[in-house]
Coordinates of C-alpha atoms and ligand atoms in Angstrom, one line a residue:
M1 CA -24.9 25.4 0.9
D2 CA -24.2 22.0 2.3
K3 CA -24.9 21.5 6.0
H4 CA -22.0 20.8 8.4
P5 CA -21.1 17.1 7.9
D6 CA -22.3 16.4 11.4
E7 CA -25.7 17.5 10.6
R8 CA -26.1 16.0 7.2
L9 CA -27.3 12.4 7.1
P10 CA -25.2 10.4 4.7
E11 CA -26.8 8.2 2.1
F12 CA -26.6 4.6 3.3
A13 CA -26.2 1.8 0.8
A14 CA -26.5 -1.4 3.0
A15 CA -27.4 -2.4 6.6
N16 CA -25.4 -1.5 9.7
G17 CA -24.1 1.8 8.5
L18 CA -22.4 1.2 5.1
I19 CA -22.5 4.5 3.4
H20 CA -22.9 4.9 -0.4
R21 CA -19.6 5.1 -2.1
R22 CA -20.6 8.4 -3.7
E23 CA -20.2 10.0 -0.2
L24 CA -16.4 9.3 -0.2
L25 CA -16.1 11.5 -3.3
V26 CA -18.1 14.2 -1.7
G27 CA -15.8 14.0 1.4
G28 CA -16.5 15.7 4.8
L29 CA -17.8 12.6 6.6
L30 CA -14.6 11.9 8.4
A31 CA -13.7 15.6 9.0
S32 CA -14.6 15.5 12.6
V33 CA -11.8 13.0 13.6
A34 CA -9.2 15.9 14.1
P35 CA -9.4 17.1 17.7
A36 CA -9.6 20.9 18.2
I37 CA -6.4 22.3 19.7
A38 CA -5.6 25.6 21.3
A39 CA -3.8 28.0 18.9
Q40 CA -0.9 28.4 21.4
E41 CA -0.1 24.8 21.4
G42 CA -0.2 24.5 17.7
L43 CA 2.4 27.2 17.3
S44 CA 5.2 26.1 19.7
P45 CA 8.1 24.8 17.7
P46 CA 8.7 21.0 17.9
P47 CA 12.2 20.0 18.8
W48 CA 13.2 18.9 15.3
T49 CA 12.9 22.4 14.1
L50 CA 15.6 23.6 16.5
A51 CA 18.7 21.8 15.1
P52 CA 19.9 20.7 11.6
G53 CA 18.6 17.4 10.5
R54 CA 20.9 14.4 9.5
P55 CA 22.7 14.4 6.2
M56 CA 22.0 12.6 2.9
S57 CA 22.3 8.8 2.6
G58 CA 23.1 6.6 -0.4
Y59 CA 20.0 4.5 -0.1
G60 CA 17.1 5.7 1.9
M61 CA 15.3 3.7 4.5
P62 CA 11.8 4.0 6.1
S63 CA 11.3 6.2 9.2
E64 CA 12.8 4.9 12.4
W65 CA 9.3 5.2 13.8
R66 CA 8.1 2.6 11.3
K67 CA 10.8 0.0 12.1
T68 CA 8.2 -2.5 13.0
V69 CA 6.8 -2.6 9.5
Q70 CA 8.5 -5.9 8.6
R71 CA 7.8 -9.0 6.6
G72 CA 6.3 -11.7 8.7
F73 CA 7.8 -15.2 9.0
T74 CA 6.1 -18.5 9.7
L75 CA 9.6 -20.0 10.2
P76 CA 12.3 -18.1 12.0
P77 CA 14.2 -15.7 9.7
G78 CA 17.7 -16.8 8.8
R79 CA 16.7 -20.5 8.7
P80 CA 18.4 -22.1 5.7
G81 CA 16.5 -23.7 2.9
T82 CA 12.9 -23.5 2.1
G83 CA 10.3 -21.1 3.5
A84 CA 8.3 -17.9 3.1
S85 CA 8.0 -14.4 4.4
R86 CA 4.8 -12.4 4.0
T87 CA 3.9 -8.8 3.1
P88 CA 2.4 -6.9 6.0
L89 CA -0.6 -6.0 3.9
H90 CA -2.4 -4.4 6.8
L91 CA 0.4 -1.9 7.5
L92 CA 0.6 -0.7 3.9
E93 CA -1.5 1.7 1.8
G94 CA -2.2 2.0 -1.9
T95 CA -1.4 -0.9 -4.2
I96 CA 2.3 -1.0 -4.8
T97 CA 4.4 -3.2 -2.5
P98 CA 7.7 -1.6 -1.5
N99 CA 10.6 -3.8 -2.7
G100 CA 11.9 -4.6 0.8
L101 CA 8.4 -5.9 1.8
H102 CA 7.6 -8.0 -1.3
F103 CA 6.7 -11.5 0.0
E104 CA 9.4 -14.2 -0.5
R105 CA 9.0 -17.9 -1.2
H106 CA 12.2 -19.8 -1.7
H107 CA 12.6 -23.5 -2.1
N108 CA 16.3 -23.5 -1.2
G109 CA 17.4 -20.0 -0.3
V110 CA 18.4 -16.9 -2.2
P111 CA 21.3 -17.4 -4.6
D112 CA 23.8 -14.6 -4.9
I113 CA 24.2 -14.4 -8.7
D114 CA 26.9 -12.5 -10.4
P115 CA 25.0 -11.0 -13.3
A116 CA 28.2 -11.1 -15.5
R117 CA 28.2 -14.9 -15.1
H118 CA 24.4 -15.5 -15.6
Q119 CA 22.8 -16.4 -18.9
L120 CA 19.3 -17.3 -20.1
L121 CA 19.2 -20.2 -22.5
I122 CA 16.2 -20.7 -24.9
H123 CA 16.4 -24.1 -26.6
G124 CA 14.3 -27.2 -27.4
L125 CA 11.8 -27.0 -30.3
V126 CA 13.2 -23.8 -31.8
D127 CA 15.0 -23.1 -35.0
R128 CA 17.9 -21.3 -33.3
P129 CA 18.8 -22.0 -29.7
L130 CA 19.9 -18.7 -28.1
T131 CA 21.5 -17.4 -24.9
F132 CA 21.0 -14.0 -23.5
T133 CA 23.1 -12.1 -20.9
L134 CA 21.6 -9.3 -18.8
D135 CA 23.3 -6.8 -21.1
D136 CA 21.8 -8.5 -24.2
L137 CA 18.3 -8.2 -22.7
L138 CA 18.8 -4.5 -21.8
R139 CA 19.3 -3.7 -25.5
Y140 CA 15.7 -4.8 -26.2
P141 CA 12.8 -2.3 -26.0
L142 CA 11.5 -2.7 -22.4
Q143 CA 7.9 -2.6 -21.1
S144 CA 6.6 -1.8 -17.7
H145 CA 3.5 -3.3 -16.2
I146 CA 2.0 -3.2 -12.7
R147 CA 1.1 -6.8 -11.8
F148 CA 0.6 -8.8 -8.6
I149 CA 2.3 -12.1 -7.8
E150 CA 0.4 -14.5 -5.5
C151 CA 1.6 -17.8 -4.2
A152 CA -0.9 -20.6 -4.8
G153 CA -0.6 -21.4 -1.1
N154 CA -1.6 -17.9 0.0
S155 CA -4.4 -18.0 2.6
G156 CA -4.1 -21.8 2.7
G157 CA -4.3 -21.8 6.4
A158 CA -8.0 -21.1 6.1
A159 CA -8.5 -24.7 5.2
A160 CA -8.0 -25.4 8.9
P161 CA -11.3 -26.2 10.8
N162 CA -11.1 -23.1 13.0
P163 CA -10.1 -19.6 12.0
T164 CA -6.6 -18.6 12.9
Q165 CA -6.4 -15.4 14.9
A166 CA -3.7 -13.5 13.1
D167 CA -3.3 -10.2 11.2
A168 CA -4.1 -9.9 7.6
G169 CA -0.5 -10.0 6.5
T170 CA 0.0 -13.3 8.3
L171 CA -3.2 -14.8 6.8
H172 CA -3.0 -13.4 3.3
G173 CA 0.5 -11.8 2.8
L174 CA 1.8 -14.2 0.1
V175 CA 0.6 -11.6 -2.4
S176 CA 2.5 -8.5 -3.5
C177 CA 2.3 -6.0 -6.4
A178 CA 5.0 -4.2 -8.2
Q179 CA 5.7 -2.3 -11.4
W180 CA 7.8 -4.9 -13.3
T181 CA 10.0 -3.8 -16.3
G182 CA 11.5 -6.2 -18.8
V183 CA 11.4 -7.8 -22.2
P184 CA 8.2 -9.5 -23.5
L185 CA 9.0 -13.2 -23.7
A186 CA 7.2 -13.4 -27.0
V187 CA 9.9 -11.2 -28.6
L188 CA 12.7 -13.7 -27.5
L189 CA 10.7 -16.8 -28.6
Q190 CA 10.0 -15.2 -31.9
E191 CA 13.7 -14.6 -32.4
A192 CA 14.5 -18.2 -31.5
G193 CA 11.9 -19.4 -34.0
V194 CA 9.3 -21.6 -32.2
R195 CA 8.6 -24.8 -34.1
S196 CA 5.0 -25.7 -35.1
T197 CA 4.8 -28.7 -32.8
A198 CA 5.7 -26.7 -29.7
R199 CA 3.0 -26.4 -27.0
W200 CA 4.8 -26.0 -23.6
V201 CA 7.9 -24.2 -22.3
I202 CA 9.8 -25.7 -19.3
A203 CA 11.2 -22.9 -17.2
E204 CA 14.1 -23.5 -14.8
G205 CA 15.7 -21.3 -12.1
A206 CA 19.4 -21.0 -11.2
D207 CA 18.8 -21.6 -7.5
S208 CA 19.9 -24.9 -5.9
A209 CA 16.3 -26.0 -5.9
L210 CA 16.5 -25.8 -9.8
L211 CA 12.8 -25.0 -9.5
S212 CA 11.1 -26.0 -12.8
R213 CA 7.6 -25.5 -14.1
S214 CA 5.9 -26.4 -17.4
I215 CA 4.2 -23.3 -18.8
P216 CA 1.7 -23.4 -21.7
L217 CA 3.3 -21.9 -24.8
A218 CA 0.2 -19.7 -25.3
K219 CA 1.0 -17.9 -22.0
C220 CA 4.6 -17.3 -23.0
L221 CA 3.4 -15.7 -26.3
D222 CA 0.8 -13.7 -24.5
D223 CA 1.8 -11.4 -21.5
A224 CA 4.8 -13.3 -20.1
M225 CA 7.9 -11.1 -19.4
I226 CA 11.5 -11.5 -18.5
A227 CA 11.5 -9.0 -15.6
L228 CA 14.7 -7.1 -14.9
Y229 CA 13.4 -4.2 -12.8
Q230 CA 11.0 -4.1 -9.9
N231 CA 9.5 -0.7 -9.0
G232 CA 12.3 1.1 -10.9
E233 CA 15.3 -0.7 -9.5
A234 CA 17.0 -4.0 -10.4
V235 CA 14.9 -7.0 -9.4
R236 CA 15.8 -7.7 -5.8
P237 CA 17.9 -10.9 -5.1
E238 CA 14.8 -12.2 -3.2
Q239 CA 12.7 -11.7 -6.2
G240 CA 15.1 -13.3 -8.7
F241 CA 18.0 -11.0 -9.6
P242 CA 19.2 -10.7 -12.3
M243 CA 16.0 -11.9 -14.1
R244 CA 12.8 -13.7 -13.3
L245 CA 9.9 -15.0 -15.4
L246 CA 6.8 -12.9 -14.8
L247 CA 3.5 -14.7 -15.7
P248 CA 0.8 -12.2 -14.8
G249 CA -2.2 -13.8 -13.0
F250 CA -0.6 -17.3 -12.8
Q251 CA 0.2 -18.9 -9.5
G252 CA 3.4 -17.5 -8.0
N253 CA 5.3 -20.8 -8.3
T254 CA 5.4 -20.5 -12.1
N255 CA 7.1 -17.1 -11.9
I256 CA 10.5 -18.7 -12.0
K257 CA 13.2 -16.6 -10.2
W258 CA 16.8 -16.5 -11.2
L259 CA 15.6 -17.8 -14.6
R260 CA 18.3 -19.7 -16.5
R261 CA 16.6 -21.9 -19.0
L262 CA 13.5 -22.1 -21.2
R263 CA 13.1 -25.4 -23.0
V264 CA 10.4 -25.4 -25.6
T265 CA 8.6 -28.8 -25.8
D266 CA 5.5 -30.5 -27.1
A267 CA 4.4 -31.7 -23.6
P268 CA 4.6 -30.7 -20.0
A269 CA 7.6 -32.1 -18.1
H270 CA 5.7 -33.1 -14.9
T271 CA 8.5 -31.7 -12.7
K272 CA 8.7 -32.3 -8.9
D273 CA 7.4 -28.8 -8.5
E274 CA 4.1 -29.5 -10.4
T275 CA 3.4 -33.1 -9.2
S276 CA 4.3 -33.4 -5.5
K277 CA 3.5 -29.8 -5.0
Y278 CA 1.3 -27.0 -6.6
S279 CA -1.3 -29.5 -7.8
E280 CA -4.8 -29.5 -6.1
L281 CA -6.2 -32.5 -4.3
M282 CA -9.8 -33.1 -5.3
P283 CA -12.6 -34.6 -3.2
D284 CA -12.3 -37.9 -5.2
G285 CA -8.7 -38.3 -4.2
R286 CA -7.2 -37.4 -7.6
A287 CA -5.0 -34.4 -8.0
R288 CA -5.6 -31.6 -10.5
Q289 CA -2.5 -30.3 -12.4
F290 CA -1.9 -27.0 -14.2
M291 CA -4.6 -25.0 -12.5
L292 CA -2.5 -21.9 -13.1
E293 CA -4.7 -18.9 -13.0
M294 CA -5.4 -17.2 -9.6
G295 CA -9.1 -16.5 -8.9
P296 CA -10.8 -13.3 -7.8
K297 CA -10.0 -12.3 -4.2
S298 CA -10.3 -9.4 -1.8
V299 CA -9.4 -8.7 1.8
I300 CA -10.5 -5.9 4.0
L301 CA -7.4 -4.5 5.7
K302 CA -8.9 -1.6 7.6
P303 CA -10.3 -2.7 10.0
S304 CA -8.8 -6.2 10.3
F305 CA -7.4 -8.4 13.1
G306 CA -5.2 -6.5 15.5
M307 CA -6.8 -3.1 14.7
N308 CA -9.5 -2.6 17.2
M309 CA -12.1 0.0 16.7
Q310 CA -11.7 3.3 18.6
G311 CA -15.3 3.8 19.6
R312 CA -18.5 4.3 17.5
G313 CA -18.6 6.7 14.6
F314 CA -17.3 7.1 11.1
Y315 CA -14.6 4.9 9.6
E316 CA -13.2 4.2 6.2
I317 CA -13.2 0.5 5.3
S318 CA -10.4 -0.2 2.9
G319 CA -8.7 -3.2 1.4
I320 CA -7.2 -4.8 -1.7
A321 CA -8.7 -6.9 -4.4
W322 CA -7.2 -8.7 -7.4
S323 CA -7.8 -11.4 -10.0
G324 CA -5.6 -13.5 -12.2
A325 CA -8.3 -13.2 -14.9
G326 CA -7.9 -9.5 -15.5
R327 CA -9.4 -6.4 -13.9
V328 CA -11.4 -6.3 -10.7
R329 CA -14.9 -5.3 -11.9
G330 CA -16.4 -4.6 -8.4
V331 CA -15.9 -5.2 -4.7
E332 CA -19.0 -5.4 -2.4
I333 CA -18.9 -5.0 1.3
S334 CA -21.4 -6.3 3.8
A335 CA -21.7 -5.3 7.5
D336 CA -24.4 -7.8 8.3
G337 CA -22.7 -11.1 7.5
G338 CA -23.7 -11.2 3.9
R339 CA -27.4 -10.3 3.9
T340 CA -27.0 -6.8 2.4
W341 CA -24.1 -5.5 0.2
A342 CA -22.8 -2.1 -0.8
Q343 CA -20.5 -1.4 -3.8
A344 CA -17.1 -0.1 -2.7
L345 CA -15.3 2.7 -4.5
L346 CA -12.5 1.3 -6.6
E347 CA -9.5 3.6 -6.6
G348 CA -8.2 4.0 -10.2
P349 CA -6.4 3.2 -12.3
V350 CA -8.0 -0.3 -12.1
L351 CA -5.3 -2.4 -13.9
P352 CA -5.5 -6.0 -15.1
K353 CA -3.8 -8.5 -12.8
A354 CA -2.9 -5.8 -10.4
L355 CA -3.9 -5.1 -6.8
T356 CA -6.9 -2.7 -6.7
R357 CA -7.6 -0.6 -3.6
F358 CA -11.2 -0.4 -2.5
R359 CA -12.8 2.0 0.0
L360 CA -16.1 2.7 1.6
A361 CA -17.2 5.0 4.4
W362 CA -18.9 3.3 7.4
R363 CA -20.7 4.5 10.5
W364 CA -20.2 1.9 13.2
D365 CA -23.0 2.2 15.9
G366 CA -21.1 0.1 18.4
S367 CA -23.1 -3.1 17.9
P368 CA -21.5 -6.5 16.9
V369 CA -21.1 -6.8 13.2
R370 CA -19.6 -9.2 10.7
L371 CA -17.7 -7.4 7.9
L372 CA -17.2 -9.2 4.6
S373 CA -15.9 -8.3 1.2
R374 CA -16.4 -10.1 -2.1
A375 CA -14.7 -9.3 -5.4
T376 CA -16.0 -9.9 -8.9
D377 CA -13.6 -9.8 -11.8
E378 CA -14.1 -8.8 -15.4
A379 CA -14.5 -12.5 -16.4
G380 CA -17.6 -12.5 -14.2
S381 CA -16.2 -14.8 -11.5
M382 CA -17.0 -13.9 -7.8
Q383 CA -15.4 -15.0 -4.6
P384 CA -17.3 -17.9 -2.9
P385 CA -18.1 -18.1 0.8
R386 CA -15.7 -20.4 2.6
S387 CA -18.4 -23.1 3.0
E388 CA -18.7 -23.3 -0.8
W389 CA -15.0 -23.1 -1.4
V390 CA -14.1 -26.1 0.7
K391 CA -16.6 -28.3 -1.2
Q392 CA -14.5 -28.0 -4.3
Y393 CA -11.4 -29.8 -2.9
A394 CA -10.3 -32.6 -0.7
P395 CA -10.3 -31.8 3.1
G396 CA -7.2 -29.9 4.1
Q397 CA -6.4 -28.7 0.5
G398 CA -5.0 -25.2 0.8
Y399 CA -4.0 -24.1 -2.7
H400 CA -5.9 -21.4 -4.6
Y401 CA -7.9 -20.4 -1.5
N402 CA -10.0 -17.4 -2.5
A403 CA -13.1 -17.5 -0.3
M404 CA -14.4 -14.3 1.3
Q405 CA -12.6 -13.1 4.4
A406 CA -14.9 -12.2 7.3
W407 CA -14.0 -10.1 10.3
D408 CA -16.2 -10.1 13.4
I409 CA -16.3 -7.0 15.5
D410 CA -17.7 -7.2 19.0
T411 CA -19.2 -4.4 21.2
A412 CA -15.7 -3.6 22.6
G413 CA -14.5 -3.1 19.0
K414 CA -12.3 -6.1 19.0
V415 CA -11.7 -7.5 15.5
T416 CA -11.4 -11.3 15.0
N417 CA -11.1 -13.7 12.1
A418 CA -14.3 -15.5 11.2
Y419 CA -15.5 -18.2 8.8
T420 CA -18.5 -17.9 6.5
Ligands
LIG501 N1 13.9 -20.5 -9.0 C1 12.9 -20.3 -8.1 N2 11.8 -19.7 -8.5 C2 10.7 -19.5 -7.7 C3 10.7 -20.1 -6.4 C4 11.9 -20.7 -6.0 O1 12.0 -21.2 -4.9 N3 12.9 -20.9 -6.9 N4 9.6 -20.0 -5.7 C5 8.4 -19.8 -6.4 C6 7.2 -19.6 -5.6 S1 6.5 -20.9 -4.8 C7 6.6 -18.3 -5.5 S2 5.1 -18.1 -4.7 C8 7.2 -17.2 -6.1 C9 7.5 -16.1 -5.1 O2 8.1 -15.0 -5.7 P1 8.7 -13.9 -4.7 O3 9.6 -14.6 -3.8 O4 9.4 -12.9 -5.6 O5 7.6 -13.2 -4.0 O6 8.4 -17.5 -6.8 C10 8.5 -18.7 -7.4 N5 9.7 -18.8 -8.2
LIG502 MO1 4.4 -20.3 -4.1

């Protein structure tokens, strides 16, 4: 028989107490966190068992006790026009972002679109220009896929010379993951009859920013979708109701919300949204356009800034990883600033272009440590240290930031943001 967990020495996989991922499957390591209680105390009825609870409601909301789990704003909420709100990644579990907490990025607010008056036009280099209402699209066979969306500007604050002391949601919360249901764009393009000279599709939104991006035709014929549902309910207004373009793994900006038009062309349109913005400034002063795929990335969420350690002992390290290239192949964790690494457990199913939860048991001995995670994707790309990442771009460039996130923990258990 196995010894009591307290007596059994876990199998360590890297320095400073990182425990082999196999031990998470065995369990028992963390069993000692529950305090022993007197039987009497455990049996006395809590107040909510003494009176009937409240009635049903038409649309459920999270517990009153979790009211503070909110999207974070860099600009005050309610401010008109352009801005973003961030998913509180550090306050969530699993991999699916609740719809009310999906990050938002609007270039001129959220339009209130009457679905009965909205149409999607497909035109340009096609044999038959077509328009689709929401009802038309709902007659097609639908597909569901769990996919993340990440703004190209996510984590861009890490281009600053000193690490910002803020929680993981504030630093990295321009990424969310949902099950999207809709019509594969390839089906609609096939129906319109794409001409042989076609190479690009210019997508345009029905917001007052008329946000427009040039998308390679190959992507539109691959895994692009006209998304109508988000985690089982109609796409939220903030996410593009009644329909949005979903381009799995591509920078968020190309996932045009409130989609009204797809113009098939032979060349990109060089719209304002892909010239003045969402292009990357390189060290030689030139800008790179159409860097569309998001790189491999991971963030440790537990522990992370604002969650201080509760004394030495066993902890579960957990976080999320993703890549625009496909599946996450592995996530490694270091507790000694990157000298030794342990493979984390990836919680299945590990889906392509979706958030993946990773976990690892850890015994913190109370000494100062630097925690790091690094993801490798199925294309073989690995997250760089920050010092390597910054060399790729002009100073201050903040798009496509995917360097490793480091958290320093001091002897008091305080967690701070650090650069590698
Ligand atoms: N029509 C339109 N589509 C848009 C935007 C916009 O402002 N207008 N913002 C883009 C940007 S920059 C991002 S990162 C994503 C954000 O999607 P979300 O708000 O659903 O998270 O939508 C993209 N699609
Ligand atoms: Mo974005």
